[in-house]
Coordinates of C-alpha atoms and ligand atoms in Angstrom, one line a residue:
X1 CA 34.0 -5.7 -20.5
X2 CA 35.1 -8.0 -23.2
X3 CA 37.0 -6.4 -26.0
X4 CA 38.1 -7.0 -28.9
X5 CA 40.1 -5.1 -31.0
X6 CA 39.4 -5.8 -35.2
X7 CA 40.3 -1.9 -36.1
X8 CA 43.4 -2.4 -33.8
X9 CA 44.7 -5.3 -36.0
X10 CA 44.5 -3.6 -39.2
X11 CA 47.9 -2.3 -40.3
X12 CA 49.2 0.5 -38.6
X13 CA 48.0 3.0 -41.3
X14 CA 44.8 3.0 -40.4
X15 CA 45.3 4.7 -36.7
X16 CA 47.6 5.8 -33.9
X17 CA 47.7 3.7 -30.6
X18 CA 46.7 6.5 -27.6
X19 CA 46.5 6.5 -24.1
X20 CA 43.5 8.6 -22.5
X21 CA 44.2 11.0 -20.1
X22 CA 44.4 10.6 -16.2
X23 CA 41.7 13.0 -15.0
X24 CA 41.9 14.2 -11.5
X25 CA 38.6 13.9 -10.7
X26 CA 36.2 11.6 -12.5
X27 CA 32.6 12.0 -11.6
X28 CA 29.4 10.5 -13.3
X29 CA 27.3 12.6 -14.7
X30 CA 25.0 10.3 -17.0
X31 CA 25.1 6.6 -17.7
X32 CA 22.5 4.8 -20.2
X33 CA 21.6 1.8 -18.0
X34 CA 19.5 1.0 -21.3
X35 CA 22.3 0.9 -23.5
X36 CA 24.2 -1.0 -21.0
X37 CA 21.9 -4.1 -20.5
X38 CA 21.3 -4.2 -24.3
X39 CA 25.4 -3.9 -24.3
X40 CA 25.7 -6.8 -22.4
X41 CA 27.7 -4.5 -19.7
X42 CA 25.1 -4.3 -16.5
X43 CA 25.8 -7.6 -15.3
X44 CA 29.3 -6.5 -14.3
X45 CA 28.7 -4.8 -10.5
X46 CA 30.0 -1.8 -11.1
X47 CA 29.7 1.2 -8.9
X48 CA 29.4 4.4 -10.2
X49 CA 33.2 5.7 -8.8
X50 CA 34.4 3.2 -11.1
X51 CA 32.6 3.6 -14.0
X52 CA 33.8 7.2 -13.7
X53 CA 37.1 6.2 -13.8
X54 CA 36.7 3.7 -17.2
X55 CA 34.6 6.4 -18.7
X56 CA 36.9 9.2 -18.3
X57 CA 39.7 6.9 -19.5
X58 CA 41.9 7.6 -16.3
X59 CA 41.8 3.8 -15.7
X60 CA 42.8 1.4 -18.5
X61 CA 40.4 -1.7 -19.0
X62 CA 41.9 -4.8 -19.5
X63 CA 42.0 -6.2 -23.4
X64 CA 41.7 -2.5 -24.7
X65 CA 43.9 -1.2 -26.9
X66 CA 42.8 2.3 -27.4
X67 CA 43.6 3.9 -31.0
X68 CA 43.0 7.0 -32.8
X69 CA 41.7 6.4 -36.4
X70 CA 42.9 8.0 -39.3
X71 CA 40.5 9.5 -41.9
X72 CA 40.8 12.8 -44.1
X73 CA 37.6 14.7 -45.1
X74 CA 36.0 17.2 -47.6
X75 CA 34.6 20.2 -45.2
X76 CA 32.8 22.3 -46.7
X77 CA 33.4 21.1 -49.6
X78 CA 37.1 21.3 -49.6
X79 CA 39.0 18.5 -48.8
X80 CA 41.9 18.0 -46.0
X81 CA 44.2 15.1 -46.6
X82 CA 44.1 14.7 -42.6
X83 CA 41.5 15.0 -39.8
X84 CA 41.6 11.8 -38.1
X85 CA 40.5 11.5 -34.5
X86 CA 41.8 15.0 -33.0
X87 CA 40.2 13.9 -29.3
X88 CA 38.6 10.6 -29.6
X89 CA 40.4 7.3 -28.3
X90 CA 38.1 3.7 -29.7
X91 CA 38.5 1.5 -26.7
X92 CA 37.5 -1.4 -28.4
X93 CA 34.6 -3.3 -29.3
X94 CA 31.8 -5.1 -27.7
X95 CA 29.9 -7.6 -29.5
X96 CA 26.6 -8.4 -28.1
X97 CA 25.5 -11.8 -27.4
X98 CA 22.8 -11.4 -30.9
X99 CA 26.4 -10.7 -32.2
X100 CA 26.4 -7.1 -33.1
X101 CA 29.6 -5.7 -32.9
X102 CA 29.7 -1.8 -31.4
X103 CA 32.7 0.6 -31.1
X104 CA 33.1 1.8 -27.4
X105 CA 34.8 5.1 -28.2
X106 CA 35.7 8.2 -25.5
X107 CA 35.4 11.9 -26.6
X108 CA 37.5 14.3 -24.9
X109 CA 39.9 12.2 -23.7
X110 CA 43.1 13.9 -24.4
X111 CA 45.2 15.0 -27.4
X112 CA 46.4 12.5 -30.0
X113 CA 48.6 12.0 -33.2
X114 CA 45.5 13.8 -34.9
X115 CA 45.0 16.9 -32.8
X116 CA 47.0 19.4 -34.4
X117 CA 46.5 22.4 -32.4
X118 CA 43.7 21.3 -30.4
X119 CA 44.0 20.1 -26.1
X120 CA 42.1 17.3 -27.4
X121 CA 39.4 18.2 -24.8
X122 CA 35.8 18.5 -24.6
X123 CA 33.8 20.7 -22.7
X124 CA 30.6 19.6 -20.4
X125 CA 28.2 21.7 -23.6
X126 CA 28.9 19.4 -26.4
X127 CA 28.8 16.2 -23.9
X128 CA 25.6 17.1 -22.6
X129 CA 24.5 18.3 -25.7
X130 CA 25.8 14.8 -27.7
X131 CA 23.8 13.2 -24.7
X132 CA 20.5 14.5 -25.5
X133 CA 20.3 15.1 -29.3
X134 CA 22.0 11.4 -29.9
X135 CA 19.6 9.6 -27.7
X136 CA 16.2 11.5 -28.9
X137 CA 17.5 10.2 -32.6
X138 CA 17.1 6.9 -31.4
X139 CA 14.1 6.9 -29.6
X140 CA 12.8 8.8 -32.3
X141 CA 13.5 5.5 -34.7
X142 CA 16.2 7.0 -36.6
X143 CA 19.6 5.2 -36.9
X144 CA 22.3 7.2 -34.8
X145 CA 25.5 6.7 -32.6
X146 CA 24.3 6.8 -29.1
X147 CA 25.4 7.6 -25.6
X148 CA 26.7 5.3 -22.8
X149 CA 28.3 7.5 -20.5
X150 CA 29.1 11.3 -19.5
X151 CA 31.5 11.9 -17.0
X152 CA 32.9 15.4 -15.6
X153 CA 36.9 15.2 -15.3
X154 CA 37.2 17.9 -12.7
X155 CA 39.6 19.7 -15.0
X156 CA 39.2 22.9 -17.0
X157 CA 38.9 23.4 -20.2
X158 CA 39.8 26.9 -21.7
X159 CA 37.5 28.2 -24.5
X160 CA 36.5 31.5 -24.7
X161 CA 36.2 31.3 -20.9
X162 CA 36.8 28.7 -18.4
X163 CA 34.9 25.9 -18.7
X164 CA 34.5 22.3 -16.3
X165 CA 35.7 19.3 -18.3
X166 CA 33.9 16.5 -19.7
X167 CA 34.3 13.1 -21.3
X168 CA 31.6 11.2 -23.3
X169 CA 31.5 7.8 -24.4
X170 CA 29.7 7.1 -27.8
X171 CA 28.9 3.9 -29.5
X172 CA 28.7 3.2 -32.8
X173 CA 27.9 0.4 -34.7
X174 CA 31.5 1.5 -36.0
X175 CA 33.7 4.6 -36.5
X176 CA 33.8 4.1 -40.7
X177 CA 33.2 7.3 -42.2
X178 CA 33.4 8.5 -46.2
X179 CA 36.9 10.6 -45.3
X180 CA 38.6 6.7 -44.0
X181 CA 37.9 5.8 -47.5
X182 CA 39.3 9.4 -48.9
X183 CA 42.4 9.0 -46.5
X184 CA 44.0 6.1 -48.5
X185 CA 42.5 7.0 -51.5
X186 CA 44.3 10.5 -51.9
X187 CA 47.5 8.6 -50.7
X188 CA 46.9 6.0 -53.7
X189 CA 47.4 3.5 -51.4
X190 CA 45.3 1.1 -53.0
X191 CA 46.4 -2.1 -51.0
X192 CA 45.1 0.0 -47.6
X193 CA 41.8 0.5 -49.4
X194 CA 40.7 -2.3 -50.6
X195 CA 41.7 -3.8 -46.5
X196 CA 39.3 -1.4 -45.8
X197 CA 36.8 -2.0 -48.3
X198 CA 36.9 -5.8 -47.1
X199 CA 36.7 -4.9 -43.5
X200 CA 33.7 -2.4 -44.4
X201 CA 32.1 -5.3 -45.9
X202 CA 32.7 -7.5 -43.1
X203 CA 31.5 -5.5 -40.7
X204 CA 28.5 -4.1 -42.0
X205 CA 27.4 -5.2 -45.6
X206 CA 28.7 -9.6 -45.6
X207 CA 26.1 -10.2 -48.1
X208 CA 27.5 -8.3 -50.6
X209 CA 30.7 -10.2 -50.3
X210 CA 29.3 -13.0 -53.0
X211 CA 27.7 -10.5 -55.7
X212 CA 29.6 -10.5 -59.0
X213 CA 30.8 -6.6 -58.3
X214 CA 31.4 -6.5 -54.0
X215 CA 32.6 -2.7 -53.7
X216 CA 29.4 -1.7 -56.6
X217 CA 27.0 -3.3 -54.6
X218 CA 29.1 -2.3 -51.2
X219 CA 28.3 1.4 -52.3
X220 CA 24.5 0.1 -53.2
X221 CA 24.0 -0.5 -49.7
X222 CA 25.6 2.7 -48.0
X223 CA 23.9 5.1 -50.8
X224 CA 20.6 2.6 -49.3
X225 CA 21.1 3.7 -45.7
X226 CA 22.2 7.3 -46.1
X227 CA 19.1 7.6 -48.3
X228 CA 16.9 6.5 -45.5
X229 CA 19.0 8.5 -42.6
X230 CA 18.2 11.7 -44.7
X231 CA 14.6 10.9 -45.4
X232 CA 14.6 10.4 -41.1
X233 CA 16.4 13.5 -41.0
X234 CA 14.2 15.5 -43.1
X235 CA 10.8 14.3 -41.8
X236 CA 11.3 15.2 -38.2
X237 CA 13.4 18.3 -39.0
X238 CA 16.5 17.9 -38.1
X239 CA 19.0 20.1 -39.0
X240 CA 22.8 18.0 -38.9
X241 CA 24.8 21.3 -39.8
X242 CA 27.8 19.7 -40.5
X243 CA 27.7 17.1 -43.2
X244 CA 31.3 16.8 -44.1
X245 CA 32.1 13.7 -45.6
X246 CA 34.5 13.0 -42.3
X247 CA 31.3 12.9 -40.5
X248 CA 29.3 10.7 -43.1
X249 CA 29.1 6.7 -41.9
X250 CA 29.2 3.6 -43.9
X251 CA 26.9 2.3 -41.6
X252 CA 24.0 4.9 -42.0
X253 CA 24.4 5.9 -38.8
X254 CA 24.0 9.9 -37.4
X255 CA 27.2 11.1 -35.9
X256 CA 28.7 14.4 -35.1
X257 CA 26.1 16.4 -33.0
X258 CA 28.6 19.4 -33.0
X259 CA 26.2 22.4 -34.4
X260 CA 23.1 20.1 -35.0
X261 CA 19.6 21.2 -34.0
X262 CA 15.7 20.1 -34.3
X263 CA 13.9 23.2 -36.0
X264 CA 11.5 24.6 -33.9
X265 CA 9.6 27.0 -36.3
X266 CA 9.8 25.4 -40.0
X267 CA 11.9 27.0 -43.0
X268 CA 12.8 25.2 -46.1
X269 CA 16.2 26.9 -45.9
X270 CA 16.8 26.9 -41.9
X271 CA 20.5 26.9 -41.2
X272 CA 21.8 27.3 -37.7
X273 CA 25.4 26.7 -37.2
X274 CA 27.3 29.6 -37.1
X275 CA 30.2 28.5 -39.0
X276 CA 27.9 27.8 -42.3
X277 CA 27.5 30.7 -43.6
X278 CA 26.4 30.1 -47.2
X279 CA 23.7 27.9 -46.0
X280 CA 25.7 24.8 -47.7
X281 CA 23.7 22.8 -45.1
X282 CA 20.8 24.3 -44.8
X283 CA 17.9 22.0 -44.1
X284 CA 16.3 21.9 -47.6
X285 CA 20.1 20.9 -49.2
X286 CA 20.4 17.8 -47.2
X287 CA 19.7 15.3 -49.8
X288 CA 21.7 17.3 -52.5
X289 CA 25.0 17.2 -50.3
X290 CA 24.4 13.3 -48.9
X291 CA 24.5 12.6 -52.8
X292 CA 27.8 14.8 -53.1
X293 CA 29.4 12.9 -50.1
X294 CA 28.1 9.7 -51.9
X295 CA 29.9 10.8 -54.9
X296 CA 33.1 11.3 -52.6
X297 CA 33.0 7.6 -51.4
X298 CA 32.3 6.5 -55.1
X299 CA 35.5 8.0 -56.8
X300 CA 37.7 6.0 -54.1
X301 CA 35.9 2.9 -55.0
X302 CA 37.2 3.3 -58.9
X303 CA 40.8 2.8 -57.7
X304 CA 40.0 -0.8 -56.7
X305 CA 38.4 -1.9 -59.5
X306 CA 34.7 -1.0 -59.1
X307 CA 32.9 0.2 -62.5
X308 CA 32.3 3.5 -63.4
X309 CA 29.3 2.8 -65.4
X310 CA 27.5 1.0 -62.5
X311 CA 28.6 3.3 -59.5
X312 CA 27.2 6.1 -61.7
X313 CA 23.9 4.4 -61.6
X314 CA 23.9 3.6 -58.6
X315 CA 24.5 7.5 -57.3
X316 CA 22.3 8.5 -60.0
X317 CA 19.3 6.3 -58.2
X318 CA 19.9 8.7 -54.7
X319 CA 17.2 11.0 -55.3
X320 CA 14.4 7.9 -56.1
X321 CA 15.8 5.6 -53.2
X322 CA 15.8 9.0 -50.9
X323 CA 12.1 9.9 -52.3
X324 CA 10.9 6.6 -51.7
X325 CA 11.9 6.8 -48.1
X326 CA 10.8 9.9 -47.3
X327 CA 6.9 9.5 -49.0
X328 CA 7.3 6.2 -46.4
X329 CA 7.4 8.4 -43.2
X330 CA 6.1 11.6 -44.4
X331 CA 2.5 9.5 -45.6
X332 CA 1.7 8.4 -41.7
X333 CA 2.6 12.2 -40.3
X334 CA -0.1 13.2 -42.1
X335 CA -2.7 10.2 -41.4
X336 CA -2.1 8.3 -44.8
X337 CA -2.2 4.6 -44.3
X338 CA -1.1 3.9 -47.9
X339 CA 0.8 6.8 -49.1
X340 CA 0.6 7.3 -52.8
X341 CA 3.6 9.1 -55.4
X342 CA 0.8 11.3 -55.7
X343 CA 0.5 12.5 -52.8
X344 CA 4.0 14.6 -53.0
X345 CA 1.5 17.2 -54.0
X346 CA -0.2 17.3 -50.5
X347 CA 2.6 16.9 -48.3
X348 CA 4.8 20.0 -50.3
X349 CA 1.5 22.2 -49.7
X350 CA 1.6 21.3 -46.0
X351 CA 5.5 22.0 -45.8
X352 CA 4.3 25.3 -47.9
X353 CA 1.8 26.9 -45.5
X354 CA 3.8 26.0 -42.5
X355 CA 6.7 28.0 -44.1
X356 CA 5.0 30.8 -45.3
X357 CA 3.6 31.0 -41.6
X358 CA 6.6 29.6 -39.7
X359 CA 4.5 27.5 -38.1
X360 CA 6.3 25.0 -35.6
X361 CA 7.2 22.1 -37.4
X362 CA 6.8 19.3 -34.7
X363 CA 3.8 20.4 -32.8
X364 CA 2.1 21.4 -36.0
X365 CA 1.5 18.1 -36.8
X366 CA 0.2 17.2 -33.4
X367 CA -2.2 19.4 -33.8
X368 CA -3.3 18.7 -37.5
X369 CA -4.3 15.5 -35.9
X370 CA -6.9 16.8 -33.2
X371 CA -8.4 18.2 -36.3
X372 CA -9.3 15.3 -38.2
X373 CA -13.4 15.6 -38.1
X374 CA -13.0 19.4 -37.6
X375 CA -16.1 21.3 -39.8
X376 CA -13.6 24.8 -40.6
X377 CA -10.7 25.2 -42.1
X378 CA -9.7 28.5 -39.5
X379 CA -6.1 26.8 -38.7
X380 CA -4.2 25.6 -41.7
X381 CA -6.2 27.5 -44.0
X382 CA -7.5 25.4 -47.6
X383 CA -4.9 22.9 -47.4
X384 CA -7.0 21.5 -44.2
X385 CA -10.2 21.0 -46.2
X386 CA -8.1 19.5 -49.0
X387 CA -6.1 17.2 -46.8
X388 CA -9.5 16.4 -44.9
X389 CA -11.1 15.1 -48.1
X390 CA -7.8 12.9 -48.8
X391 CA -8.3 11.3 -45.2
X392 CA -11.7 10.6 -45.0
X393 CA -11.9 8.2 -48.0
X394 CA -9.5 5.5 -46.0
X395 CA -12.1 3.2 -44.2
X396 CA -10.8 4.6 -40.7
X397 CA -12.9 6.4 -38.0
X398 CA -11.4 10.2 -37.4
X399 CA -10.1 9.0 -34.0
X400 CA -8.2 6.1 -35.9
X401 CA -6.7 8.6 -38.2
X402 CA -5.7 10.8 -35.2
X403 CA -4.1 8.0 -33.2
X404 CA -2.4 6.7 -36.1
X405 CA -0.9 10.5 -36.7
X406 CA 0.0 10.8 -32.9
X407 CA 2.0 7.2 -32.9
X408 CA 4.6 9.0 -35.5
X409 CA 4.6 12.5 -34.8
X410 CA 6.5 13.3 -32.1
X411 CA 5.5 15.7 -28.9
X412 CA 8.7 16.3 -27.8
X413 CA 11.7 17.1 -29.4
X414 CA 15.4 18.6 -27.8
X415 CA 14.3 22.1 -28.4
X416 CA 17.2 24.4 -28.6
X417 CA 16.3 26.5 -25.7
X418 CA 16.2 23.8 -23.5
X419 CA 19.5 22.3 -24.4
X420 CA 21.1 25.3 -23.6
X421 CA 18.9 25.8 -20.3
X422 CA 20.6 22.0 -19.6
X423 CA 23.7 23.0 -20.3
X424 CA 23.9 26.3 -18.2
X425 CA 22.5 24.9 -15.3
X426 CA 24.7 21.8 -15.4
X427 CA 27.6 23.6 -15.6
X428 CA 26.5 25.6 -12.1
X429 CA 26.1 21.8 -10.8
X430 CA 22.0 21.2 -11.7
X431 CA 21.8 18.2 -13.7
X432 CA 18.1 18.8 -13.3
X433 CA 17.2 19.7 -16.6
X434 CA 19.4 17.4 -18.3
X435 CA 17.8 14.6 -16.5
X436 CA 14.3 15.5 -17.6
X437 CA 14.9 16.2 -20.5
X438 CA 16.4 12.5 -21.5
X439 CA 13.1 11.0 -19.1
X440 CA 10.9 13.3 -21.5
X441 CA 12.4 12.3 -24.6
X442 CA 12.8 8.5 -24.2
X443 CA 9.0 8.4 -25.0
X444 CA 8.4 11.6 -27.6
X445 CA 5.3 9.9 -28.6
X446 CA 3.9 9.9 -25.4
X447 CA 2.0 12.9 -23.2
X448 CA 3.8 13.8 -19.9
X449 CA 2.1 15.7 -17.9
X450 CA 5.0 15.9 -15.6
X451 CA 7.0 17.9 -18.2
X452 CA 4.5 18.9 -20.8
X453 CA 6.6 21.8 -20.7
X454 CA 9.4 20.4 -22.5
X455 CA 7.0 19.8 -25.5
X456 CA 6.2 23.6 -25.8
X457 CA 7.9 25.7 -28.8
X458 CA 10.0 28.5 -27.3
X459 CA 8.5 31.8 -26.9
X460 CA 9.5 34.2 -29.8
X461 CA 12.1 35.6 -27.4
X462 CA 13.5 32.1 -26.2
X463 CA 14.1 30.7 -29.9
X464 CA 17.5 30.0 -30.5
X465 CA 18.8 30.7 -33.7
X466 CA 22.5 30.0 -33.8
X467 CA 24.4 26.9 -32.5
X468 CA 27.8 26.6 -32.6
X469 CA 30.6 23.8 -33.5
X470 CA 31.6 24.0 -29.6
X471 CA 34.6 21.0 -29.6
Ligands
AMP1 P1 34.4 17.8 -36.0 O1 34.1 19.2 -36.2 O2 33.9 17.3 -34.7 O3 34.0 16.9 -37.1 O4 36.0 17.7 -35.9 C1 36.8 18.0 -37.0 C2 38.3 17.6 -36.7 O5 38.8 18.5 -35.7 C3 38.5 16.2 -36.2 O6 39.7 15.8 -36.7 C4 38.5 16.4 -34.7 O7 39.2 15.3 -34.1 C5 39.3 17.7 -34.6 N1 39.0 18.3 -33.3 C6 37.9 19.0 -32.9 N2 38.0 19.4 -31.6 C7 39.2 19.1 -31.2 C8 40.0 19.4 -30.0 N3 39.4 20.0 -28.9 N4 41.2 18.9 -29.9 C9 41.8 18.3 -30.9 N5 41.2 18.0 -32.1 C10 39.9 18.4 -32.3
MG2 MG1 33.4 14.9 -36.8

């Protein structure tokens, strides 16, 4: 591997140097060969002993200098001057040879400056878990940290019970979240934010380096990509759960998987993790609170000279830039090939009757699809004739309509139930489930015979309906 180290050189504010834990017995339990080759890291020879050992962090690699980042963080809507990473350690970065630079960072690897009263551990649950739901994102087309490795430490982990110990390896396109900016900000150390700023720029946004206002059109382009992650989020129904502005990227990207889920059956005001009780995150809220964590980012931008005026237009834009996005994938679930405003109308009175009949969301549109040229309306009621009529005037056959629907609406999804099924039998040593679940979700467009059953909704006594923030 061929690090370098750009966080590691910023000044010493901005993270703790670590070193990860020594596990006593490393043993791999998932690596993304995938991510790898497009990493750059296959060619190396590796066997899978010691890729264990790098990925659990019991072996340093050479030209790594592992840190801890600092950041702070409104949760919940209240803010805490210091989360930082509590058991994360950023080896370093890779950059590819297209020259995309990607954060190589370990989770569970140990306590840090950051963990407070935490071991700094992880537990095999949220690395399977990270595992699955971060990879489906992406082969689902929507931006997201992904996984590289999971490895099993042979150690255990106390919870509420003993539990085996696990270390996962996430990449990122980086680590910059909202509460980095909030961290310096609440210190008023102004020089620290505008290094950041500047990095932030360089990193991600170098194009807006030359406009007349940089950190104005800097916050343009995150309040761009958060716009179209939520619009992502929202059309497949994903549920984050925890969208603290500690776990809202610069870079647009998901993070976090701690209580997230995919809805099976659909409600407007669907909530799952068990620590939200007021429903702050509820599915239907998402957009609201992605503004609210914009606004967050925007008030630390005033102390380093960006404009008031024009970062309040620019948040004020969110909900037409979000809108925009999500007409743009909602338009092809439902087998429009040129989406109009109008249509709004059509797509609400879908989400409607699915709600009032808590109909599942994914499979729902599967099956709206194999009824393109049906002659009733005995399924989805009037809004099928009504949606029908709206189809049929687009100069496409019905099995054109129905092939175009089934190239963007996924068949499988990580259902809840399975997750869990993974993570039960994995932690009695059956990594079976696991495995075909990541085989059956690396094409969710596609049928699988083999493991059609991973498609299917849960049973009304199979549904999950509580996930928790499990660290
Ligand atoms: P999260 O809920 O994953 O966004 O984490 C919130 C904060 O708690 C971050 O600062 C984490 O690093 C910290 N944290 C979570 N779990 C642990 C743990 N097991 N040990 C130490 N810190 C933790
Ligand atoms: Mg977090």
């Amino acid at each position: 591997m061929n690090f370098e180290n750009s966080y590691a050189a910023l000044p010493k504010a901005f993270y703790a140097t670590v070193s990860p834990n020594e596990v006593p017995a490393p043993a791999l339990l998932a690596w993304n060969q995938e991510l790898a080759l497009e990493l750059g890291l296959a060619a190396s020879g590796y066997d899978e002993a010691q890729l264990a050992s790098v990925f659990s962090g019991s072996v340093a690699v050479e030209g790594s200098q592992p840190i801890s980042m600092a950041y702070a963080g409104h949760q919940f809507g209240y803010f805490v001057p210091q989360l930082g990473d509590g058991r994360a350690a950023l080896l370093g970065e890779i950059v590819t040879d297209a020259g995309n630079r990607f954060d190589i960072q370990l989770k569970g690897s140990g306590r840090t400056p950051f963990s407070r009263g935490g071991d700094g551990k992880s537990w095999l649950g949220p690395v399977l878990r990270e595992y699955i739901l971060s990879e489906a994102m992406h082969h689902l087309g929507v931006p997201t940290t992904r996984a590289l490795a999971a490895v099993g430490t042979g150690e255990t982990v106390y919870r509420e019970s003993p539990l085996p110990g696990a270390v996962f390896t996430r990449v990122a396109a980086s680590h910059l979240r909202v509460g980095t900016f909030e961290y310096f900000a609440e210190q008023n150390d102004v020089e620290s934010l505008r290094t950041l700023a500047d990095y932030a720029i360089a990193r991600h946004y170098p194009e807006v380096a030359d406009e007349k206002s940089p950190y104005v059109g800097f916050f343009r382009r995150v309040a761009e990509r958060q716009a179209e992650l939520i619009a992502h989020w929202m059309s497949i129904g994903f549920i984050h759960g925890v969208m603290n502005t500690d776990n809202t990227t610069i870079s647009g990207e998901t993070i976090d998987y701690g209580p997230a889920a995919y809805m099976d059956e659909f409600r407007y005001d669907k909530v799952f993790s068990s620590i939200d009780t007021h429903g702050r995150y509820a599915y239907a809220n998402q957009p609201a609170i992605a503004q609210w964590n914009l606004a967050r980012l925007a008030v630390t931008l005033l102390a380093i000279g960006a404009e008031k005026d024009e970062l309040e237009a620019v948040l004020a834009s969110f909900p037409d830039r979000y809108g925009a996005h999500y007409l743009a994938l909602m338009g092809p679930k439902l087998g429009l090939y040129d989406v109009q405003e109008t249509d709004s109308g059509i797509i609400a009175e879908w989400l409607k009757y699915l709600d009032d009949n808590g109909l599942d969301y994914t499979l729902s549109f599967r099956e709206l699809a194999s009824r393109v040229d049906a002659i009733d309306d005995s399924r989805f009621g009037p809004f099928e004739t009504k949606w029908r009529q709206r189809t049929a005037d687009q100069g496409k056959t019905p099995a054109e309509i129905s092939a175009f629907m089934n190239s963007v609406n996924p068949l499988f999804i990580p259902r809840n139930h399975r997750v869990e099924q993974a993570i039960a039998e994995a932690v009695e040593g059956d990594l079976t489930v696991f495995n075909d679940m990541n085989t059956a979700l690396a094409k969710p467009y596609a049928e699988q015979p083999d493991l059609s059953d991973y498609a299917k909704a849960p049973r009304v006594r199979e549904r999950v309906t509580r996930t928790f923030c499990g660290t």
